[in-house]
Every structure is written in structure tokens, then in C-alpha cells.
Short mmCIF file of C-alpha atoms and ligand atoms in Angstrom, two decimals:
data_model
loop_
_atom_site.label_atom_id
_atom_site.label_comp_id
_atom_site.label_asym_id
_atom_site.label_seq_id
_atom_site.Cartn_x
_atom_site.Cartn_y
_atom_site.Cartn_z
CA MET A 1 -0.12 -0.05 0.06
CA ASP A 2 1.60 3.16 -0.81
CA ARG A 3 -1.40 5.62 -0.72
CA VAL A 4 -4.32 5.30 2.13
CA ASN A 5 -7.82 5.42 0.66
CA VAL A 6 -10.15 7.88 3.20
CA ALA A 7 -13.25 8.89 3.89
CA VAL A 8 -14.89 11.62 5.77
CA VAL A 9 -18.10 11.50 7.96
CA GLY A 10 -19.63 14.49 9.00
CA LEU A 11 -19.09 17.45 7.05
CA GLY A 12 -18.81 20.68 9.67
CA MET A 13 -15.26 20.27 11.12
CA GLY A 14 -15.13 17.25 8.89
CA ARG A 15 -14.28 19.90 6.12
CA HIS A 16 -10.91 20.63 7.70
CA HIS A 17 -10.07 16.96 7.98
CA LEU A 18 -10.79 16.74 4.28
CA TYR A 19 -8.66 19.79 3.56
CA CYS A 20 -5.72 17.96 5.67
CA TYR A 21 -6.23 15.02 3.64
CA LYS A 22 -6.20 16.64 0.21
CA ASN A 23 -3.11 18.54 1.18
CA CYS A 24 -1.29 14.82 2.26
CA PRO A 25 0.06 13.46 -1.03
CA GLN A 26 0.06 9.92 0.60
CA ALA A 27 -3.96 10.05 1.29
CA ASN A 28 -6.69 9.64 -1.57
CA VAL A 29 -9.87 10.92 -0.50
CA VAL A 30 -12.52 8.25 -1.92
CA ALA A 31 -15.94 9.32 -0.39
CA ILE A 32 -17.87 11.72 2.02
CA CYS A 33 -20.93 11.48 4.29
CA ASP A 34 -23.50 13.51 5.90
CA VAL A 35 -27.39 13.14 6.66
CA ASP A 36 -27.57 17.10 5.65
CA GLU A 37 -28.09 16.42 1.57
CA ALA A 38 -27.06 20.26 0.67
CA ARG A 39 -23.93 20.53 2.78
CA LEU A 40 -23.30 16.85 1.12
CA GLN A 41 -23.66 18.66 -2.59
CA ALA A 42 -21.53 21.52 -1.60
CA VAL A 43 -18.94 20.10 -0.14
CA GLY A 44 -18.70 17.33 -2.60
CA ASP A 45 -18.85 19.71 -5.29
CA GLU A 46 -15.98 22.04 -3.50
CA TYR A 47 -13.59 19.31 -3.23
CA GLY A 48 -14.35 17.20 -6.38
CA ILE A 49 -15.58 14.19 -4.65
CA LYS A 50 -18.13 12.07 -6.59
CA ALA A 51 -19.00 9.40 -3.96
CA ARG A 52 -21.63 10.50 -1.71
CA PHE A 53 -23.27 9.07 0.93
CA THR A 54 -26.27 9.98 3.58
CA GLN A 55 -25.88 6.66 5.45
CA TYR A 56 -22.46 5.74 6.90
CA GLU A 57 -23.08 1.93 6.77
CA GLU A 58 -23.33 2.10 2.89
CA LEU A 59 -19.83 4.10 2.70
CA PHE A 60 -18.22 1.60 5.07
CA ALA A 61 -19.18 -1.01 2.74
CA LEU A 62 -17.24 0.49 -0.24
CA PRO A 63 -14.29 -1.93 -1.51
CA ASP A 64 -10.82 -0.53 -0.77
CA LEU A 65 -11.43 2.09 1.35
CA HIS A 66 -9.08 1.61 4.24
CA ALA A 67 -9.70 4.70 6.63
CA VAL A 68 -12.18 7.16 7.92
CA SER A 69 -12.18 10.45 9.70
CA VAL A 70 -15.45 10.53 11.97
CA ALA A 71 -16.54 13.95 12.42
CA LEU A 72 -19.78 13.57 13.94
CA PRO A 73 -21.50 15.38 17.18
CA ASN A 74 -20.03 13.31 20.14
CA PHE A 75 -23.30 11.41 20.66
CA LEU A 76 -22.39 9.63 17.37
CA HIS A 77 -18.70 9.20 18.15
CA ALA A 78 -18.89 5.51 19.71
CA PRO A 79 -21.28 3.93 17.48
CA VAL A 80 -20.24 5.11 14.21
CA THR A 81 -16.57 4.51 15.34
CA ILE A 82 -17.23 0.97 16.40
CA ALA A 83 -19.36 0.26 13.04
CA ALA A 84 -16.02 1.35 11.17
CA LEU A 85 -13.81 -0.36 13.20
CA LYS A 86 -15.94 -3.76 12.84
CA ALA A 87 -16.02 -2.60 8.74
CA GLY A 88 -12.19 -3.10 8.99
CA LEU A 89 -11.38 0.37 8.78
CA HIS A 90 -9.02 2.68 10.56
CA VAL A 91 -10.75 5.57 12.45
CA MET A 92 -9.28 8.90 12.96
CA CYS A 93 -12.18 10.16 15.83
CA GLU A 94 -12.79 13.90 16.53
CA LYS A 95 -12.69 14.76 20.09
CA PRO A 96 -13.44 13.94 22.79
CA LEU A 97 -13.20 10.31 22.09
CA ALA A 98 -16.66 9.62 23.34
CA MET A 99 -19.35 11.12 25.71
CA THR A 100 -18.00 9.29 28.94
CA ALA A 101 -15.07 6.82 29.48
CA GLN A 102 -17.52 3.71 29.63
CA GLU A 103 -18.23 4.64 25.96
CA GLY A 104 -14.31 5.26 24.80
CA GLU A 105 -13.72 1.97 26.70
CA ALA A 106 -15.88 0.10 24.07
CA MET A 107 -13.92 1.82 21.45
CA VAL A 108 -10.76 1.20 22.20
CA ALA A 109 -11.71 -2.41 22.73
CA ALA A 110 -13.40 -2.69 19.14
CA ALA A 111 -10.03 -1.25 18.05
CA LYS A 112 -8.08 -3.90 19.66
CA ALA A 113 -10.90 -6.42 18.71
CA ALA A 114 -10.52 -5.36 14.88
CA ASN A 115 -6.76 -4.82 14.88
CA ARG A 116 -7.14 -1.45 13.52
CA GLN A 117 -6.02 1.71 14.64
CA LEU A 118 -7.75 4.44 16.42
CA MET A 119 -6.40 8.02 16.46
CA MET A 120 -7.81 11.20 18.23
CA HIS A 121 -7.94 14.29 16.88
CA PHE A 122 -6.38 16.20 19.01
CA ASN A 123 -5.05 19.04 16.61
CA THR A 124 -3.65 21.26 19.05
CA ARG A 125 -0.72 19.05 19.64
CA TRP A 126 0.11 19.82 15.79
CA HIS A 127 0.27 23.46 15.98
CA PRO A 128 3.99 24.29 15.54
CA SER A 129 4.32 26.21 19.38
CA SER A 130 3.05 22.86 20.50
CA GLN A 131 5.40 20.86 18.31
CA ALA A 132 8.13 23.31 19.65
CA ALA A 133 7.37 22.78 22.98
CA ARG A 134 7.32 19.16 22.93
CA GLN A 135 10.86 19.44 21.52
CA MET A 136 12.25 21.61 24.74
CA VAL A 137 10.53 18.74 26.90
CA GLU A 138 12.07 15.79 24.92
CA GLU A 139 15.45 17.67 25.11
CA GLY A 140 15.07 17.63 28.85
CA LEU A 141 15.11 21.83 29.04
CA LEU A 142 12.33 21.47 31.42
CA GLY A 143 13.37 18.88 33.78
CA GLU A 144 10.68 17.52 35.60
CA VAL A 145 7.49 18.93 35.20
CA TYR A 146 5.45 19.18 38.52
CA PHE A 147 2.82 21.95 38.21
CA GLY A 148 0.81 22.95 35.31
CA ARG A 149 -2.10 25.11 34.26
CA THR A 150 -4.02 24.75 31.22
CA GLY A 151 -7.28 26.05 29.61
CA TRP A 152 -9.53 27.72 27.22
CA LEU A 153 -11.64 30.16 28.46
CA ARG A 154 -14.22 32.50 26.52
CA SER A 155 -16.38 35.15 27.84
CA ARG A 156 -19.01 35.13 25.38
CA GLY A 157 -18.84 32.00 22.60
CA ILE A 158 -21.09 29.15 23.28
CA PRO A 159 -21.22 26.98 20.10
CA GLY A 160 -24.81 26.19 18.86
CA LEU A 161 -26.74 27.39 21.01
CA GLY A 162 -30.11 25.26 21.11
CA GLY A 163 -28.37 22.53 18.74
CA TRP A 164 -26.52 19.24 20.14
CA PHE A 165 -23.42 20.99 21.91
CA THR A 166 -25.78 22.35 24.28
CA THR A 167 -27.86 19.28 24.92
CA LYS A 168 -25.93 17.02 27.31
CA ALA A 169 -27.25 13.89 26.14
CA LYS A 170 -25.93 14.57 22.86
CA SER A 171 -22.84 16.34 24.06
CA GLY A 172 -22.03 14.63 27.08
CA GLY A 173 -21.04 18.16 28.79
CA GLY A 174 -20.22 21.90 28.00
CA PRO A 175 -16.75 23.60 27.58
CA MET A 176 -15.12 21.28 29.53
CA ILE A 177 -15.60 18.34 27.34
CA ASP A 178 -15.43 20.84 24.25
CA LEU A 179 -12.67 23.17 24.96
CA GLY A 180 -11.04 21.53 27.81
CA VAL A 181 -10.40 17.96 26.49
CA HIS A 182 -7.92 19.94 23.88
CA ARG A 183 -6.02 22.03 26.32
CA LEU A 184 -5.98 18.86 28.86
CA ASP A 185 -4.60 16.66 26.41
CA LEU A 186 -1.78 19.28 25.30
CA ALA A 187 -0.65 19.59 28.86
CA LEU A 188 -0.74 15.61 29.56
CA TRP A 189 0.99 15.22 26.20
CA LEU A 190 3.78 17.63 27.43
CA MET A 191 4.13 16.17 30.72
CA GLY A 192 4.33 12.61 29.25
CA TYR A 193 0.85 11.17 30.08
CA PRO A 194 1.37 10.69 33.68
CA LYS A 195 -1.66 8.70 34.99
CA PRO A 196 -4.02 10.74 36.84
CA VAL A 197 -5.42 9.58 40.37
CA ALA A 198 -7.85 12.20 41.75
CA VAL A 199 -9.80 15.11 40.53
CA SER A 200 -11.56 17.67 42.25
CA GLY A 201 -13.83 19.80 39.93
CA ALA A 202 -16.44 22.93 40.20
CA ALA A 203 -19.15 23.16 37.29
CA TYR A 204 -21.25 26.14 36.96
CA SER A 205 -24.07 27.25 34.67
CA GLU A 206 -24.70 30.76 35.68
CA LEU A 207 -24.72 32.67 32.42
CA GLY A 208 -25.57 30.09 30.01
CA LYS A 209 -28.87 29.09 30.59
CA GLU A 210 -29.79 33.01 30.81
CA LEU A 211 -28.20 33.80 27.66
CA ALA A 212 -29.96 30.85 25.95
CA ALA A 213 -33.11 31.54 27.62
CA ARG A 214 -33.34 35.11 25.80
CA GLN A 215 -33.27 33.49 22.88
CA GLY A 216 -35.77 31.06 23.69
CA LYS A 217 -33.24 27.80 23.19
CA SER A 218 -32.29 24.96 25.18
CA PHE A 219 -29.08 24.65 27.58
CA ASP A 220 -28.37 21.78 30.27
CA VAL A 221 -24.65 21.60 30.33
CA GLU A 222 -22.22 23.63 32.30
CA ASP A 223 -21.10 27.08 30.69
CA LEU A 224 -17.74 27.23 33.01
CA ALA A 225 -15.93 24.11 34.68
CA ALA A 226 -12.71 23.93 36.37
CA GLY A 227 -10.59 21.16 37.99
CA PHE A 228 -7.57 20.24 39.99
CA ILE A 229 -5.99 16.85 38.89
CA ARG A 230 -3.58 14.97 40.59
CA PHE A 231 -1.14 12.51 39.15
CA GLU A 232 0.50 9.28 40.40
CA ASN A 233 3.87 10.79 39.98
CA GLY A 234 3.14 13.99 42.31
CA ALA A 235 2.78 16.23 39.94
CA SER A 236 -0.54 18.18 39.51
CA LEU A 237 -2.69 19.98 36.94
CA ILE A 238 -5.37 23.03 36.94
CA LEU A 239 -7.91 22.75 34.32
CA GLU A 240 -10.22 25.65 33.21
CA ALA A 241 -12.46 26.07 30.51
CA SER A 242 -15.26 28.25 29.81
CA TRP A 243 -17.91 28.97 26.62
CA ALA A 244 -19.17 32.08 28.89
CA GLY A 245 -18.10 34.26 31.76
CA ASN A 246 -17.50 37.81 32.88
CA THR A 247 -13.85 38.45 31.83
CA HIS A 248 -12.21 40.61 29.79
CA LYS A 249 -10.69 38.36 26.95
CA ARG A 250 -12.83 37.27 24.44
CA GLU A 251 -11.32 34.19 23.68
CA GLU A 252 -7.80 32.88 25.49
CA GLY A 253 -6.24 29.45 25.57
CA PHE A 254 -2.98 28.65 27.77
CA THR A 255 -0.81 25.91 28.81
CA ILE A 256 1.64 26.56 31.65
CA LEU A 257 4.06 24.16 32.81
CA MET A 258 6.63 24.45 35.74
CA GLY A 259 9.65 22.07 35.61
CA THR A 260 12.61 21.43 38.11
CA ARG A 261 14.68 23.16 35.31
CA GLY A 262 12.57 25.64 33.26
CA GLY A 263 9.32 26.39 32.59
CA LEU A 264 7.08 26.98 29.01
CA HIS A 265 4.04 29.27 28.55
CA LEU A 266 2.07 28.25 25.63
CA ASP A 267 -0.89 31.28 24.78
CA ASN A 268 -3.28 30.65 22.13
CA GLY A 269 -5.83 33.14 20.86
CA ASP A 270 -5.67 36.64 22.28
CA GLY A 271 -9.31 37.84 21.90
CA GLU A 272 -8.68 39.32 18.42
CA GLY A 273 -7.13 36.67 16.10
CA TYR A 274 -6.24 32.99 16.93
CA ASP A 275 -2.31 33.69 17.39
CA PHE A 276 -0.25 31.28 18.80
CA ARG A 277 3.01 32.28 20.88
CA ALA A 278 5.28 30.23 23.29
CA ARG A 279 7.67 31.02 25.50
CA ALA A 280 10.47 29.55 27.87
CA TYR A 281 11.90 30.35 31.37
CA ARG A 282 15.29 29.10 32.32
CA GLU A 283 17.69 30.37 34.82
CA MET A 284 21.06 31.42 33.39
CA GLY A 285 23.78 33.33 35.35
CA GLY A 286 21.79 33.62 38.05
CA SER A 287 18.70 35.41 36.39
CA LEU A 288 15.41 34.07 35.27
CA VAL A 289 15.38 34.37 31.40
CA GLU A 290 12.40 34.45 29.21
CA ILE A 291 13.46 32.88 25.66
CA THR A 292 10.53 33.73 23.02
CA LEU A 293 10.58 30.41 20.77
CA LYS A 294 10.58 30.88 17.13
CA VAL A 295 7.76 29.32 15.89
CA PRO A 296 8.32 27.70 12.26
CA PRO A 297 5.52 27.23 9.80
CA ALA A 298 2.93 24.38 10.55
CA ALA A 299 5.04 21.52 8.85
CA THR A 300 2.86 18.26 9.02
CA THR A 301 -0.85 17.82 10.04
CA ALA A 302 -2.70 14.95 12.61
CA GLN A 303 -3.88 13.54 9.26
CA ALA A 304 -0.76 13.30 7.50
CA ALA A 305 0.50 11.54 10.61
CA PHE A 306 -2.49 9.02 10.59
CA VAL A 307 -2.13 8.37 7.28
CA GLN A 308 2.11 7.95 7.72
CA ALA A 309 1.19 5.72 10.46
CA LEU A 310 -0.99 3.42 8.56
CA LEU A 311 1.47 3.26 5.45
CA ASP A 312 4.31 2.39 8.19
CA GLY A 313 2.35 0.08 9.96
CA LYS A 314 3.43 1.61 12.94
CA PRO A 315 1.15 3.09 15.92
CA ASN A 316 -0.21 6.06 15.46
CA PRO A 317 1.00 9.36 17.73
CA ALA A 318 -2.69 10.28 19.52
CA PRO A 319 -3.97 6.67 20.04
CA GLY A 320 -7.66 6.07 21.27
CA GLU A 321 -5.84 5.00 24.75
CA GLN A 322 -5.02 8.45 25.22
CA GLY A 323 -8.20 9.81 24.40
CA LEU A 324 -9.69 7.52 27.08
CA GLN A 325 -7.30 9.10 29.53
CA VAL A 326 -8.45 12.14 28.79
CA GLN A 327 -12.26 11.02 29.01
CA ARG A 328 -11.53 9.65 32.52
CA VAL A 329 -10.64 12.81 33.83
CA LEU A 330 -13.51 14.73 32.23
CA ASP A 331 -15.51 11.91 34.00
CA ALA A 332 -13.97 12.35 37.02
CA LEU A 333 -14.07 16.17 36.99
CA TYR A 334 -17.78 16.12 36.10
CA ARG A 335 -18.50 13.36 39.20
CA SER A 336 -15.92 15.35 41.61
CA ALA A 337 -18.47 18.59 40.88
CA ALA A 338 -21.90 16.98 40.90
CA GLU A 339 -20.78 15.40 44.52
CA GLY A 340 -18.60 17.92 45.91
CA ARG A 341 -15.54 16.33 46.60
CA GLU A 342 -12.63 15.17 45.41
CA VAL A 343 -13.01 11.63 43.69
CA ALA A 344 -10.30 9.05 42.14
CA VAL A 345 -10.03 9.07 38.51
N1 NAD B 1 -10.40 19.55 16.76
C1 NAD B 1 -11.21 20.72 16.77
O1 NAD B 1 -10.65 21.79 16.72
C2 NAD B 1 -12.81 20.64 16.31
C3 NAD B 1 -13.75 21.96 15.97
C4 NAD B 1 -14.77 21.57 16.22
C5 NAD B 1 -15.54 20.54 16.31
N2 NAD B 1 -14.88 19.58 16.67
C6 NAD B 1 -15.58 18.20 16.92
O2 NAD B 1 -16.15 17.65 15.65
C7 NAD B 1 -17.14 17.04 15.90
C8 NAD B 1 -18.30 17.73 14.86
O3 NAD B 1 -18.51 19.01 15.45
P1 NAD B 1 -18.98 20.05 14.01
O4 NAD B 1 -18.69 21.19 14.94
O5 NAD B 1 -18.47 19.93 13.24
O6 NAD B 1 -20.67 19.84 14.47
P2 NAD B 1 -21.71 20.10 13.40
O7 NAD B 1 -22.91 20.37 13.87
O8 NAD B 1 -21.28 21.60 12.85
O9 NAD B 1 -21.34 19.15 12.52
C9 NAD B 1 -21.84 17.78 12.39
C10 NAD B 1 -21.91 17.45 11.00
O10 NAD B 1 -22.72 16.08 11.02
C11 NAD B 1 -23.56 15.48 10.23
N3 NAD B 1 -24.29 14.13 10.74
C12 NAD B 1 -25.04 14.24 12.10
N4 NAD B 1 -25.69 12.98 12.08
C13 NAD B 1 -25.23 12.61 11.20
C14 NAD B 1 -25.16 11.08 10.60
N5 NAD B 1 -26.16 10.14 11.56
N6 NAD B 1 -24.79 10.39 9.45
C15 NAD B 1 -24.16 11.58 8.81
N7 NAD B 1 -23.71 13.07 8.87
C16 NAD B 1 -24.28 13.17 10.42
C17 NAD B 1 -24.60 16.84 10.44
O11 NAD B 1 -25.53 16.92 9.57
C18 NAD B 1 -23.56 18.05 10.22
O12 NAD B 1 -23.13 18.41 8.95
C19 NAD B 1 -17.51 17.07 17.39
O13 NAD B 1 -17.20 16.00 17.90
C20 NAD B 1 -16.63 18.49 17.80
O14 NAD B 1 -16.27 18.39 19.49
C21 NAD B 1 -13.55 19.34 16.88
#
């Protein structure tokens, strides 16, 4: 196999997958699927894809199809991913892995049983600032990371008000499962995925319900959640996520890591554009020195890494098991918030 035949199911964020596959010389986009026929036609025409389906089961039966991106609303991640794996396809699944760890466990088990790859679309990792930060970590410049703070805060930015995003039965939760999932993965990935053991969380819905009610829309998830995570190795991490909060920046993403030999500060989004900055801190000559990392242009994408792993027959760099680890922390954070006490992960 010198090229991977891929398809994309769900053409909202799925259009980004298509764009990335189209720019990957070793990927061949053979088909797309969406229940929204107008969207299916528009995206098919834009990308010149003739094979179009409204039923994913029919797409999965295509001969010579190797892999599929599942970019559907969260409640469909588990059933559609499992169906694809059972049909013998490798899967790249959008974040979050699922709505709950229980669903995620079934997905990871299905990938093992089918001997197929399951990769998470944790695309924040593929941003050049994240890659540069990871290289610093790998070169030992931070020493042992023992504390971090990571989050994504919006002052006003509820996606799809009244739709699946704000309906717990279809999303699994609000900003924590939507945005926090990215920043948690990024921090864990830079910290070497230490084993989480306990979480203390809090979740609020002070503004979301009111903002939704003003527009006659439904909203039954949190609008802000935060947690304190303890790891087996003694490290700890604060995680924050909001879609609505009375704060000064429209949007900010951050990941701060403190290690025994150096520190890192990744900034994503300043409320205007969506810029990425990376700074590092090291003691030099008795002074604490700030270094601004020169961030190179994007070298690759998650989709290209997925395709390469399939061609090489090697494990992919963002396996379903890591998605499950993230999901277990999110589950514990929500459980802790509901019970008002620290809980085991
Ligand atoms: N990684 C990222 O940066 C990022 C960004 C946005 C969204 N996402 C994730 O992508 C997923 C989709 O989010 P979105 O914003 O694209 O949502 P969306 O609602 O805009 O798009 C979902 C699409 O799926 C289609 N669909 C629904 N049910 C279907 C079915 N049974 N079969 C085929 N198509 C079906 C809908 O018609 C729609 O076009 C979510 O899991 C979300 O968390 C990730």
C-alpha cells in the first residue's frame, strides 16, 4: 500500500479533515458522508468528490476503503467509530473520544478486537508552537514537570446554542468536554501522559442558561468548569474551560508548565485573531531568562501523521488510549463537581 484511501463522515469540522487529507500526498479521499444533503452536495462539489453518502453504513461497505475520519456530534462518536472498526477500517475520531469513559472503553476495545488503528484528532498538538514545546520537553530543558495550568476561556462563545453542543444527552457536557479536552490533552502530552489519580472539580451554569433563555433556546450543560488534577508521580494540574464568563478577553487558550529546570508558557488566542505564542523560562547566570520560541510554519497535520502511521504499520501518535485517559479525567471532574468532593479517576 503506497496510498491510503480515506473517507470523511460529518462535514462540519469534517471539512478541515478533508482539507488536510487533500494536502497530504499519500492520502486519497474517495468518499464523504453527511445526512444534510445540501451540505453533502456543496462540500462534494467544492472538493471534487463524487462518491457521496447519507448513510455511513453504505460508505463503510465500499471496497478498497482503508480509513475514515469520524467528525460527527459527540453522541455519534462511539456507535459510528465502532461500526467503522468492525467494517475493518482504521479511524481518526474527533475530540472528545466519546461522551463518557464507558463509551470510550468500548471504542478502544473494538479497535483492539478488529486489529485496526484508532487515532484522536487532538489537533492542538500539531500546532508548531506545541511541537516546538514538545521538543524542548524531549531535550530535557524543563527537567521534571511538577505543576501546570491549562485552559481555554471564552467570555461569550457558546457554540450552536440550542443544538447538540448545548444538549447534554448529545454532547456529554459543555466547555469542559468541548474545549477543556484540547488543553488537557496538550498538557498531558507535554508532561508525558502521567497517570491521573484524583480530581477535584466544579461546574457552573450561571450565564449559559440565561443567555439561552433570552433566545428561547435550550441549555442543560455547564458554561464554565474547572478542576485540580493529581497524578501518581506527584505532579498536579489546574484545568479551566468556559463558553461564557465575565472576563476581559473574548477568548484565550493557555498551557503553563513548571519544571525543575525550566518552564513553558503557551498562549493561544488573544481575543482578536487566533495567534499562537510560546515562551520558555530558564535560569541563566543567576537570572531567570525569558526565551521566545521561534515558531516555524506548520510542518504537518494530524491527518498526515495518521496516514503515515498506517503506511508504516506503526502505532499512531495520538492513540485512542490517550483519548480514553482524557475522558476518564473529564468523567471524574464532572462527578466531583456533582458530588462536591475530590474523587478518584
Ligand atoms: N478538533 C477541533 O478543533 C474541533 C473543532 C470543531 C468541532 N470538533 C468536533 O467535531 C465534531 C463535529 O462538530 P461540528 O462542529 O462539525 O458539528 P456540526 O454540527 O457543525 O457538524 C456535524 C455534521 O454531522 C452531520 N451528521 C449528523 N448526524 C449524522 C449522521 N448520522 N450521519 C452522517 N452525518 C451526520 C451533520 O449534518 C453535520 O453536518 C464534534 O465532536 C466536535 O467536538 C472538533
